[in-house]
Short mmCIF file of C-alpha atoms and ligand atoms in Angstrom, two decimals:
data_model
loop_
_atom_site.label_atom_id
_atom_site.label_comp_id
_atom_site.label_asym_id
_atom_site.label_seq_id
_atom_site.Cartn_x
_atom_site.Cartn_y
_atom_site.Cartn_z
CA MET A 181 121.76 157.98 149.72
CA GLU A 182 119.98 157.24 153.00
CA ILE A 183 119.05 153.61 153.43
CA ARG A 184 116.40 152.46 155.86
CA LEU A 185 116.45 148.81 156.93
CA PHE A 186 114.16 146.78 159.11
CA ASN A 187 116.38 145.75 162.03
CA ASN A 188 115.22 142.64 163.87
CA LEU A 189 117.21 143.67 166.98
CA THR A 190 114.80 146.57 167.51
CA ARG A 191 111.90 145.31 165.34
CA GLN A 192 111.89 148.69 163.61
CA LYS A 193 112.87 150.23 160.33
CA GLU A 194 115.96 152.34 161.02
CA LEU A 195 118.42 154.55 159.23
CA PHE A 196 121.30 152.28 158.22
CA LYS A 197 124.60 153.64 159.56
CA PRO A 198 127.64 151.44 158.92
CA ILE A 199 130.50 151.87 161.41
CA ASP A 200 132.77 152.92 158.55
CA PRO A 201 130.68 155.39 156.46
CA ASN A 202 131.73 153.94 153.11
CA LEU A 203 132.12 150.29 153.94
CA VAL A 204 129.49 147.71 154.86
CA ARG A 205 130.64 144.61 156.74
CA PHE A 206 128.02 142.03 155.83
CA TYR A 207 127.72 138.38 156.88
CA SER A 208 125.14 135.86 155.69
CA CYS A 209 124.76 132.27 156.92
CA GLY A 210 125.45 129.95 154.01
CA PRO A 211 124.46 126.39 153.13
CA THR A 212 125.54 123.03 154.53
CA THR A 213 127.09 121.18 151.64
CA TYR A 214 125.87 117.60 151.99
CA ASN A 215 123.64 117.38 148.92
CA PHE A 216 122.16 119.46 146.09
CA LEU A 217 120.39 122.52 147.51
CA HIS A 218 116.63 122.65 147.35
CA VAL A 219 114.59 125.61 146.15
CA GLY A 220 113.88 126.57 149.77
CA ASN A 221 117.60 127.30 150.21
CA ALA A 222 117.61 129.55 147.15
CA ARG A 223 115.63 132.34 148.76
CA ALA A 224 118.24 133.07 151.45
CA LEU A 225 121.02 132.94 148.84
CA VAL A 226 119.29 135.32 146.43
CA VAL A 227 118.22 137.71 149.20
CA ALA A 228 121.83 137.93 150.44
CA ASP A 229 122.93 138.60 146.86
CA LEU A 230 120.26 141.32 146.60
CA PHE A 231 121.60 143.04 149.75
CA HIS A 232 125.16 142.79 148.40
CA ARG A 233 124.23 144.16 144.96
CA THR A 234 121.90 146.91 146.16
CA LEU A 235 124.34 148.26 148.76
CA LYS A 236 127.01 148.40 146.05
CA ALA A 237 124.66 150.01 143.53
CA LEU A 238 123.75 152.65 146.13
CA GLY A 239 127.40 153.58 146.54
CA TYR A 240 128.86 151.47 149.33
CA ASN A 241 131.90 149.26 149.31
CA VAL A 242 130.74 145.92 150.64
CA LYS A 243 132.72 143.18 152.31
CA PHE A 244 130.37 140.24 151.99
CA VAL A 245 131.12 136.94 153.70
CA ARG A 246 128.99 133.82 153.21
CA ASN A 247 130.16 130.55 154.73
CA TYR A 248 129.96 126.96 153.61
CA THR A 249 129.26 124.52 156.45
CA ASP A 250 131.48 121.64 155.39
CA VAL A 251 131.68 119.92 158.79
CA ASP A 252 128.32 118.48 159.80
CA ASP A 253 126.65 115.20 160.85
CA LYS A 254 124.88 114.83 157.51
CA ILE A 255 128.15 115.23 155.60
CA LEU A 256 129.92 112.67 157.79
CA GLU A 257 127.06 110.22 157.29
CA ALA A 258 126.82 110.74 153.50
CA ALA A 259 130.59 110.26 153.14
CA ARG A 260 130.50 107.12 155.28
CA VAL A 261 127.78 105.64 153.05
CA ARG A 262 129.81 106.47 149.94
CA GLY A 263 133.05 105.21 151.48
CA ILE A 264 134.92 108.45 150.80
CA HIS A 265 136.53 111.11 152.99
CA PRO A 266 134.01 113.67 154.32
CA LYS A 267 136.06 116.51 152.82
CA GLU A 268 135.79 114.97 149.37
CA HIS A 269 132.01 114.75 149.75
CA ALA A 270 131.68 118.30 151.13
CA ASP A 271 133.96 119.78 148.45
CA GLU A 272 131.96 118.12 145.69
CA PHE A 273 128.80 119.82 146.92
CA ILE A 274 130.57 123.16 147.47
CA ARG A 275 131.30 123.04 143.73
CA GLU A 276 127.67 122.13 142.96
CA CYS A 277 126.40 124.97 145.23
CA ALA A 278 128.72 127.40 143.48
CA LYS A 279 127.28 126.30 140.12
CA ASP A 280 123.73 126.84 141.40
CA MET A 281 124.71 130.33 142.55
CA ASP A 282 126.02 131.08 139.05
CA TYR A 283 122.75 129.88 137.51
CA LEU A 284 120.92 132.19 139.92
CA GLY A 285 122.99 135.13 138.68
CA MET A 286 124.72 135.78 142.00
CA LEU A 287 127.78 137.98 142.32
CA PRO A 288 130.77 136.32 144.03
CA ALA A 289 131.08 137.06 147.74
CA THR A 290 134.24 138.73 149.10
CA ALA A 291 135.02 135.54 151.02
CA THR A 292 133.37 132.11 151.28
CA PRO A 293 135.13 130.45 154.22
CA THR A 294 134.63 126.81 155.17
CA VAL A 295 134.57 125.40 158.69
CA SER A 296 137.49 123.08 158.01
CA GLU A 297 139.75 125.99 157.01
CA THR A 298 138.69 128.12 160.02
CA MET A 299 139.57 125.58 162.72
CA PRO A 300 142.40 127.58 164.44
CA GLU A 301 140.13 130.63 164.80
CA ILE A 302 137.23 128.48 166.05
CA ILE A 303 139.42 126.83 168.69
CA GLN A 304 140.83 130.21 169.74
CA MET A 305 137.35 131.65 170.20
CA ILE A 306 136.26 128.69 172.33
CA GLN A 307 139.36 129.20 174.47
CA ASP A 308 138.49 132.88 174.86
CA LEU A 309 135.00 131.91 176.01
CA ILE A 310 136.45 129.57 178.65
CA THR A 311 138.93 132.25 179.78
CA ASN A 312 136.15 134.84 180.05
CA GLY A 313 134.02 132.46 182.12
CA TYR A 314 131.24 131.82 179.58
CA ALA A 315 132.10 128.23 178.70
CA TYR A 316 132.99 125.12 180.66
CA THR A 317 134.32 121.67 179.92
CA VAL A 318 132.79 118.30 180.72
CA LYS A 319 134.76 115.02 180.83
CA LYS A 320 133.64 112.33 178.41
CA GLU A 321 134.83 108.77 177.76
CA ASN A 322 138.49 108.21 176.84
CA GLY A 323 139.50 111.43 178.62
CA ALA A 324 138.12 113.60 175.81
CA GLU A 325 136.29 116.78 176.79
CA GLU A 326 133.16 118.50 175.58
CA VAL A 327 132.93 122.28 175.77
CA LEU A 328 129.57 123.87 176.51
CA TYR A 329 128.36 127.47 176.52
CA ASN A 330 126.89 128.56 179.85
CA VAL A 331 123.82 130.36 178.53
CA PRO A 332 122.49 132.04 181.74
CA LYS A 333 125.94 133.66 182.20
CA PHE A 334 125.21 135.86 179.17
CA ALA A 335 122.85 138.51 180.51
CA ASP A 336 121.67 139.65 177.06
CA TYR A 337 120.61 136.19 175.93
CA GLY A 338 117.33 136.46 173.97
CA LYS A 339 117.78 140.07 172.84
CA LEU A 340 117.33 139.18 169.15
CA SER A 341 114.74 136.40 169.22
CA ARG A 342 113.03 137.72 172.39
CA VAL A 343 112.96 134.25 173.91
CA GLN A 344 112.70 134.29 177.69
CA LEU A 345 115.48 132.34 179.30
CA ASP A 346 113.26 131.21 182.18
CA SER A 347 110.65 129.65 179.93
CA LEU A 348 113.45 128.24 177.81
CA GLN A 349 115.02 126.49 180.80
CA HIS A 350 111.70 124.85 181.68
CA GLY A 351 110.68 124.16 178.12
CA ILE A 352 113.67 121.99 177.25
CA ARG A 353 113.26 118.31 177.97
CA VAL A 354 115.86 116.93 180.33
CA GLU A 355 118.41 115.32 178.09
CA SER A 356 120.58 112.32 178.81
CA ASP A 357 123.49 114.76 179.05
CA LYS A 358 123.41 115.22 182.83
CA GLU A 359 126.71 117.12 182.90
CA LYS A 360 125.06 120.19 181.39
CA LYS A 361 124.83 122.95 183.98
CA ASN A 362 121.66 124.34 182.40
CA PRO A 363 119.20 122.78 179.94
CA SER A 364 119.70 125.69 177.50
CA ASP A 365 123.51 125.30 177.31
CA PHE A 366 124.79 124.42 173.85
CA VAL A 367 127.84 122.62 172.49
CA LEU A 368 130.92 124.54 171.34
CA TRP A 369 133.20 121.54 170.88
CA LYS A 370 132.40 117.85 170.86
CA PRO A 371 134.70 114.83 171.06
CA ALA A 372 135.19 112.82 167.88
CA LYS A 373 133.53 109.44 167.50
CA PRO A 374 135.89 106.83 166.06
CA GLU A 375 133.65 106.09 163.04
CA GLU A 376 133.34 109.72 161.93
CA GLY A 377 136.59 109.91 160.00
CA TRP A 378 137.22 113.66 160.26
CA SER A 379 138.40 115.38 163.44
CA TRP A 380 140.83 118.01 164.69
CA ASP A 381 143.31 118.21 167.57
CA SER A 382 142.32 120.71 170.23
CA PRO A 383 143.13 121.51 173.88
CA TRP A 384 140.12 119.24 174.66
CA GLY A 385 141.28 116.26 172.62
CA LYS A 386 140.31 115.20 169.11
CA GLY A 387 136.93 116.55 168.10
CA ARG A 388 134.98 119.03 166.03
CA PRO A 389 133.05 122.24 166.67
CA GLY A 390 129.34 122.61 167.34
CA TRP A 391 127.42 124.36 164.56
CA HIS A 392 126.97 127.89 165.96
CA ILE A 393 130.59 128.79 166.71
CA GLU A 394 131.69 128.73 163.04
CA CYS A 395 129.76 131.88 162.08
CA SER A 396 131.09 133.83 165.08
CA ALA A 397 134.66 132.80 164.25
CA MET A 398 134.36 133.44 160.50
CA ALA A 399 132.70 136.84 160.93
CA LYS A 400 135.52 137.91 163.26
CA LYS A 401 138.26 136.52 161.01
CA HIS A 402 137.01 138.19 157.82
CA LEU A 403 135.07 141.24 159.02
CA GLY A 404 136.27 142.09 162.52
CA LYS A 405 134.66 142.05 165.96
CA THR A 406 131.64 144.25 165.16
CA ILE A 407 129.80 143.99 161.85
CA ASP A 408 127.13 146.15 160.22
CA LEU A 409 124.68 143.65 158.80
CA HIS A 410 123.92 139.98 159.39
CA HIS A 411 121.40 138.00 157.38
CA GLY A 412 119.85 134.54 157.31
CA GLY A 413 116.53 132.77 156.95
CA VAL A 414 114.01 133.57 159.69
CA ASP A 415 114.33 129.96 160.94
CA LEU A 416 117.93 130.76 161.97
CA MET A 417 117.00 133.58 164.35
CA PHE A 418 116.65 131.13 167.22
CA PRO A 419 118.77 129.47 168.39
CA HIS A 420 121.50 129.96 165.76
CA HIS A 421 121.70 133.75 165.61
CA GLU A 422 120.97 134.16 169.29
CA ASN A 423 123.90 131.82 170.00
CA GLU A 424 126.15 133.68 167.55
CA ILE A 425 125.50 136.88 169.51
CA ALA A 426 126.16 135.14 172.84
CA GLN A 427 129.44 133.67 171.59
CA SER A 428 130.80 136.74 169.81
CA GLU A 429 129.91 139.30 172.48
CA ALA A 430 131.20 137.15 175.35
CA ALA A 431 134.43 136.32 173.52
CA ASN A 432 135.13 139.78 172.08
CA GLY A 433 133.68 142.01 174.80
CA CYS A 434 131.87 144.30 172.34
CA PRO A 435 128.67 144.34 170.23
CA PHE A 436 128.62 141.69 167.49
CA CYS A 437 126.26 143.12 164.89
CA ASN A 438 124.24 146.33 164.58
CA ASN A 439 121.57 145.25 162.06
CA TRP A 440 119.91 141.85 161.74
CA ALA A 441 117.84 140.96 158.67
CA HIS A 442 115.87 137.74 158.11
CA ASN A 443 114.09 136.57 155.01
CA GLU A 444 110.75 134.77 155.33
CA PHE A 445 110.02 131.22 154.23
CA LEU A 446 109.08 129.86 150.89
CA ASN A 447 105.64 128.24 151.19
CA PHE A 448 105.18 125.13 149.15
CA GLY A 449 101.42 124.79 148.95
CA SER A 450 100.30 126.01 152.32
CA GLU A 451 103.02 124.30 154.31
CA LYS A 452 106.56 125.44 154.91
CA MET A 453 108.71 123.80 152.33
CA SER A 454 111.17 121.37 153.75
CA LYS A 455 112.69 118.08 152.77
CA SER A 456 110.83 116.29 155.53
CA LEU A 457 107.51 117.14 153.87
CA GLY A 458 108.68 115.44 150.72
CA ASN A 459 108.38 118.56 148.59
CA VAL A 460 111.80 118.14 147.13
CA VAL A 461 112.67 120.33 144.21
CA THR A 462 116.35 121.02 143.89
CA ILE A 463 117.63 124.29 142.48
CA ARG A 464 119.33 122.24 139.77
CA ASP A 465 116.07 120.51 138.76
CA PHE A 466 114.36 123.85 138.58
CA VAL A 467 117.17 125.50 136.61
CA ASN A 468 117.25 122.64 134.09
CA LYS A 469 113.50 122.91 133.55
CA TYR A 470 112.81 126.64 133.80
CA SER A 471 116.21 128.46 134.03
CA GLY A 472 117.85 130.35 136.86
CA HIS A 473 116.43 133.66 135.57
CA VAL A 474 112.89 132.47 136.23
CA LEU A 475 113.82 131.26 139.72
CA ARG A 476 115.48 134.57 140.56
CA GLN A 477 112.45 136.47 139.26
CA ILE A 478 110.09 134.41 141.47
CA LEU A 479 112.28 134.84 144.54
CA LEU A 480 112.63 138.60 144.21
CA SER A 481 109.08 139.36 143.10
CA VAL A 482 107.95 139.34 146.74
CA HIS A 483 109.52 141.46 149.48
CA TYR A 484 112.09 139.45 151.44
CA ARG A 485 110.17 139.88 154.71
CA SER A 486 106.93 138.46 153.23
CA LYS A 487 106.11 134.77 152.88
CA LEU A 488 106.38 133.58 149.31
CA ASP A 489 103.87 131.04 148.04
CA TRP A 490 105.38 128.54 145.67
CA THR A 491 102.82 127.66 143.01
CA GLU A 492 102.68 126.90 139.32
CA ASP A 493 101.12 130.33 138.82
CA SER A 494 104.23 131.98 140.24
CA ILE A 495 106.29 130.19 137.58
CA THR A 496 103.95 131.29 134.75
CA LYS A 497 103.97 134.88 136.01
CA ALA A 498 107.77 134.94 136.36
CA ILE A 499 108.29 133.57 132.84
CA GLY A 500 106.13 136.43 131.51
CA GLU A 501 108.09 139.02 133.50
CA VAL A 502 111.51 137.69 132.48
CA GLU A 503 110.29 137.83 128.88
CA ARG A 504 109.02 141.40 129.16
CA ILE A 505 112.29 142.56 130.73
CA HIS A 506 114.54 140.88 128.17
CA GLU A 507 112.48 141.79 125.10
CA PHE A 508 112.94 145.34 126.34
CA ALA A 509 116.68 144.83 126.95
CA HIS A 510 117.07 143.42 123.45
CA ALA A 511 115.07 146.25 121.86
CA LEU A 512 117.23 148.76 123.75
CA GLU A 513 120.36 147.21 122.25
CA ILE A 514 119.20 147.63 118.65
CA VAL A 515 117.14 150.83 118.70
CA ASP A 516 118.55 153.91 116.88
CA ALA A 517 118.24 157.40 118.28
CA LYS A 518 116.24 160.00 116.34
CA VAL A 519 116.48 163.79 116.42
CA VAL A 520 113.32 164.60 118.35
CA ASP A 521 112.43 166.77 121.28
CA ASP A 522 111.34 164.39 124.02
CA MET A 523 112.62 166.28 127.03
CA LYS A 524 109.38 165.60 128.90
CA GLU A 525 109.69 161.81 128.41
CA THR A 526 113.40 161.94 129.25
CA ASN A 527 112.73 163.76 132.51
CA GLU A 528 110.14 161.12 133.41
CA VAL A 529 112.77 158.41 133.00
CA LYS A 530 115.27 160.39 135.09
CA LYS A 531 112.62 160.64 137.79
CA ALA A 532 112.14 156.87 137.55
CA ILE A 533 115.84 156.32 138.30
CA GLU A 534 115.48 158.23 141.56
CA LEU A 535 112.25 156.40 142.39
CA ILE A 536 113.86 152.98 141.86
CA LYS A 537 116.78 153.96 144.09
CA ALA A 538 114.35 155.20 146.74
CA GLU A 539 112.41 151.92 146.65
CA LEU A 540 115.59 149.88 146.99
CA ALA A 541 116.85 152.12 149.79
CA ASN A 542 113.57 151.45 151.57
CA ASP A 543 114.42 148.07 153.09
CA PHE A 544 115.30 146.55 149.69
CA ASN A 545 111.82 146.93 148.24
CA VAL A 546 112.27 145.10 144.94
CA PRO A 547 108.53 144.79 144.18
CA GLY A 548 108.34 148.59 144.42
CA ALA A 549 111.39 149.02 142.17
CA LEU A 550 109.95 146.52 139.66
CA GLY A 551 106.70 148.48 139.53
CA VAL A 552 108.59 151.62 138.47
CA PHE A 553 110.79 149.62 136.09
CA PHE A 554 107.80 148.03 134.29
CA GLY A 555 106.37 151.55 133.90
CA VAL A 556 109.61 152.63 132.15
CA ILE A 557 109.46 149.54 129.91
CA LYS A 558 105.85 150.31 128.92
CA ASP A 559 106.78 153.89 128.12
CA PHE A 560 109.85 152.80 126.14
CA ASN A 561 107.88 150.28 124.07
CA ARG A 562 105.51 153.03 122.97
CA HIS A 563 107.98 155.89 122.66
CA SER A 564 110.78 154.03 120.86
CA LYS A 565 108.33 153.23 118.03
CA GLU A 566 107.55 156.94 117.60
CA GLY A 567 111.26 157.73 117.65
CA ALA A 568 113.29 158.49 120.76
CA SER A 569 116.21 160.88 121.31
CA ALA A 570 119.72 159.89 122.33
CA ALA A 571 119.19 161.58 125.71
CA TYR A 572 116.01 159.55 126.30
CA LEU A 573 117.71 156.28 125.34
CA LYS A 574 120.68 157.09 127.56
CA ALA A 575 118.37 157.61 130.54
CA VAL A 576 116.54 154.34 129.80
CA MET A 577 119.89 152.58 129.55
CA GLU A 578 120.73 153.92 132.99
CA VAL A 579 117.51 152.42 134.37
CA ALA A 580 118.38 149.02 132.86
CA GLU A 581 121.90 149.19 134.30
CA LEU A 582 120.62 150.15 137.73
CA MET A 583 118.20 147.20 137.74
CA GLU A 584 120.94 144.88 136.50
CA ASN A 585 123.45 146.00 139.13
CA ALA A 586 121.08 146.29 142.08
CA THR A 587 118.77 143.33 141.52
CA GLY A 588 120.39 141.06 138.90
CA LEU A 589 116.98 140.83 137.18
CA VAL A 590 118.32 142.20 133.89
CA HIS A 591 120.82 139.94 132.20
CA GLN A 592 123.70 140.87 129.90
CA ASN A 593 122.63 138.60 127.08
CA PRO A 594 118.89 139.13 126.49
CA LYS A 595 118.66 136.88 123.42
CA GLU A 596 120.06 133.95 125.37
CA VAL A 597 117.56 134.56 128.18
CA LEU A 598 114.65 134.75 125.72
CA ALA A 599 115.75 131.48 124.09
CA SER A 600 115.80 129.75 127.50
CA LEU A 601 112.15 130.71 128.03
CA ASN A 602 110.97 128.50 125.15
CA LEU A 603 112.12 125.43 127.04
CA ALA A 604 110.62 126.80 130.27
CA ARG A 605 107.19 127.21 128.62
CA LYS A 606 107.41 123.76 127.05
CA ASN A 607 108.23 122.19 130.40
CA LEU A 608 105.50 124.11 132.19
CA SER A 609 102.82 122.99 129.73
CA GLY A 610 103.95 119.40 130.19
CA ALA A 611 104.59 119.05 126.46
CA GLY A 612 108.26 118.79 127.19
CA THR A 613 108.22 115.91 129.65
CA ASN A 614 110.40 113.89 127.28
CA SER A 615 112.73 116.74 126.38
CA SER A 616 115.34 115.78 128.96
CA GLU A 617 115.33 112.19 127.65
CA GLU A 618 115.78 113.52 124.14
CA GLU A 619 118.71 115.58 125.37
CA ILE A 620 120.24 112.55 127.07
CA GLU A 621 119.96 110.42 123.89
CA LYS A 622 121.52 113.22 121.89
CA LEU A 623 124.39 113.61 124.39
CA ILE A 624 125.07 109.87 124.36
CA ALA A 625 125.22 109.81 120.56
CA GLU A 626 127.56 112.81 120.66
CA ARG A 627 129.72 111.14 123.29
CA LYS A 628 130.03 108.03 121.12
CA GLU A 629 131.17 110.21 118.25
CA ALA A 630 133.67 112.06 120.49
CA ARG A 631 135.15 108.79 121.75
CA ALA A 632 135.38 107.40 118.21
CA THR A 633 137.39 110.47 117.14
CA LYS A 634 139.44 110.35 120.40
CA ASN A 635 138.15 113.81 121.41
CA TRP A 636 138.56 113.06 125.11
CA GLY A 637 137.97 116.66 126.25
CA ARG A 638 134.51 116.75 124.69
CA SER A 639 133.78 113.23 125.89
CA ASP A 640 134.57 114.30 129.48
CA GLU A 641 132.39 117.40 129.16
CA ILE A 642 129.48 115.28 128.03
CA ARG A 643 130.01 112.80 130.85
CA ASN A 644 129.89 115.70 133.36
CA ARG A 645 126.70 117.06 131.81
CA LEU A 646 125.12 113.60 131.98
CA ASN A 647 126.21 113.36 135.59
CA GLU A 648 124.44 116.67 136.29
CA LEU A 649 121.30 115.27 134.72
CA GLY A 650 121.57 112.33 137.12
CA VAL A 651 122.38 109.83 134.37
CA VAL A 652 124.73 106.85 134.54
CA VAL A 653 126.04 105.54 131.22
CA LYS A 654 127.17 101.95 130.78
CA ASP A 655 129.42 101.13 127.83
CA ASN A 656 128.64 97.70 126.43
CA PRO A 657 131.26 95.40 124.92
CA ASP A 658 129.57 95.63 121.49
CA GLY A 659 130.26 99.38 121.38
CA THR A 660 126.72 100.46 122.22
CA ALA A 661 125.87 102.40 125.38
CA THR A 662 122.88 102.13 127.69
CA TRP A 663 121.84 104.56 130.37
CA THR A 664 119.78 104.78 133.54
CA TYR A 665 118.95 107.48 136.06
CA LYS A 666 121.12 107.30 139.19
ZN1 ZN B 711 125.38 131.41 160.91
#
């Protein structure tokens, strides 16, 4: 099936032609693991999962790589505050991110490399850039060296983001770093500071990489020198993706990526949602209150290249849609076929399958696919009451499977999904504001019971669940337990 994708390199919708006709090499920039992810991060994750699923559902093999940035200033700082090794801190939040991705119904990626495990490849690529004349070193204190990318050396700089190098050079404030040859040059390797507690040996002394080089090195390691599709949030286009192109093409001497896709922001109120605005809602908070199905439904209900307004109405609407889809999925499980002639209806459903595929092949148009899908559901609800043939039900089943595989918006266990919506509605109406406290009290009582019967496995499980809810339990000498939020 022909797929047309909007390619940000050309700012046009184009026929998607992977280098290898049956295989898509796909890279998406992943999260920095210093804390729980906020809802704003979820859109990029779910959009990458949509690309992965849809390409597979439309017949491609997909090698999908999404990184974890586990070496970063924020991680070093958080670990220092906690008095633990930065790797321990980063690994803890890699596990939490992975849980969030499960709640969001994401398929596992082919590879999820970390910066710390990719260090030899990162160092090699920086060396290649120096050898090829695109990077230079600057002496710092204690004989350590910093490595910088010489941006004006790369003639194609700006080809993705369309920034003009001249205006860029003038626009950047003169930094204290006087050794930089050009204001736009960026760091590939920086010397370690003694208090940071995590560094690597390199030809330039102990240090760690700048942010941009990791994606270039990981893409090459897992996918090769030229890839078919690269994705990230639109905020990453400049400078991150521009710098990835500059690094990869200068080091490898060939094109880095043929198609670039960027998802738009999530708008919280009318402002871009970010932690600095104080609009903090973590994915975990949202999942505990409304479920991952509802979050996925919200995130995919708008085309990935459109801004998505985050409002209470979007939650209400998504709950209704998740319910409609899973009442249908449940009804489809239990309905019996009748001997009737419904060839006309069956052909309509078969047409719908092709229409859904066409919508998805049109730059991943999920809203379009959902429109067709809801039409099939409406038809099924009416027709299955009159009595539907085995052929009709088989075709409807195929629609459900296609939507499940390509979008993840249909879940395997509809009854479980429907049950989760009761809590979502309760929380949305505000009637359930105490429900998490009720759950905590119940868990603590259960934990007491488990400890009394020496059921340590269950007791540990409960402690982990309480930890997820942000609760600290204190065991008192008299055998009672008290709790507070962390
Ligand atoms: Zn990246």
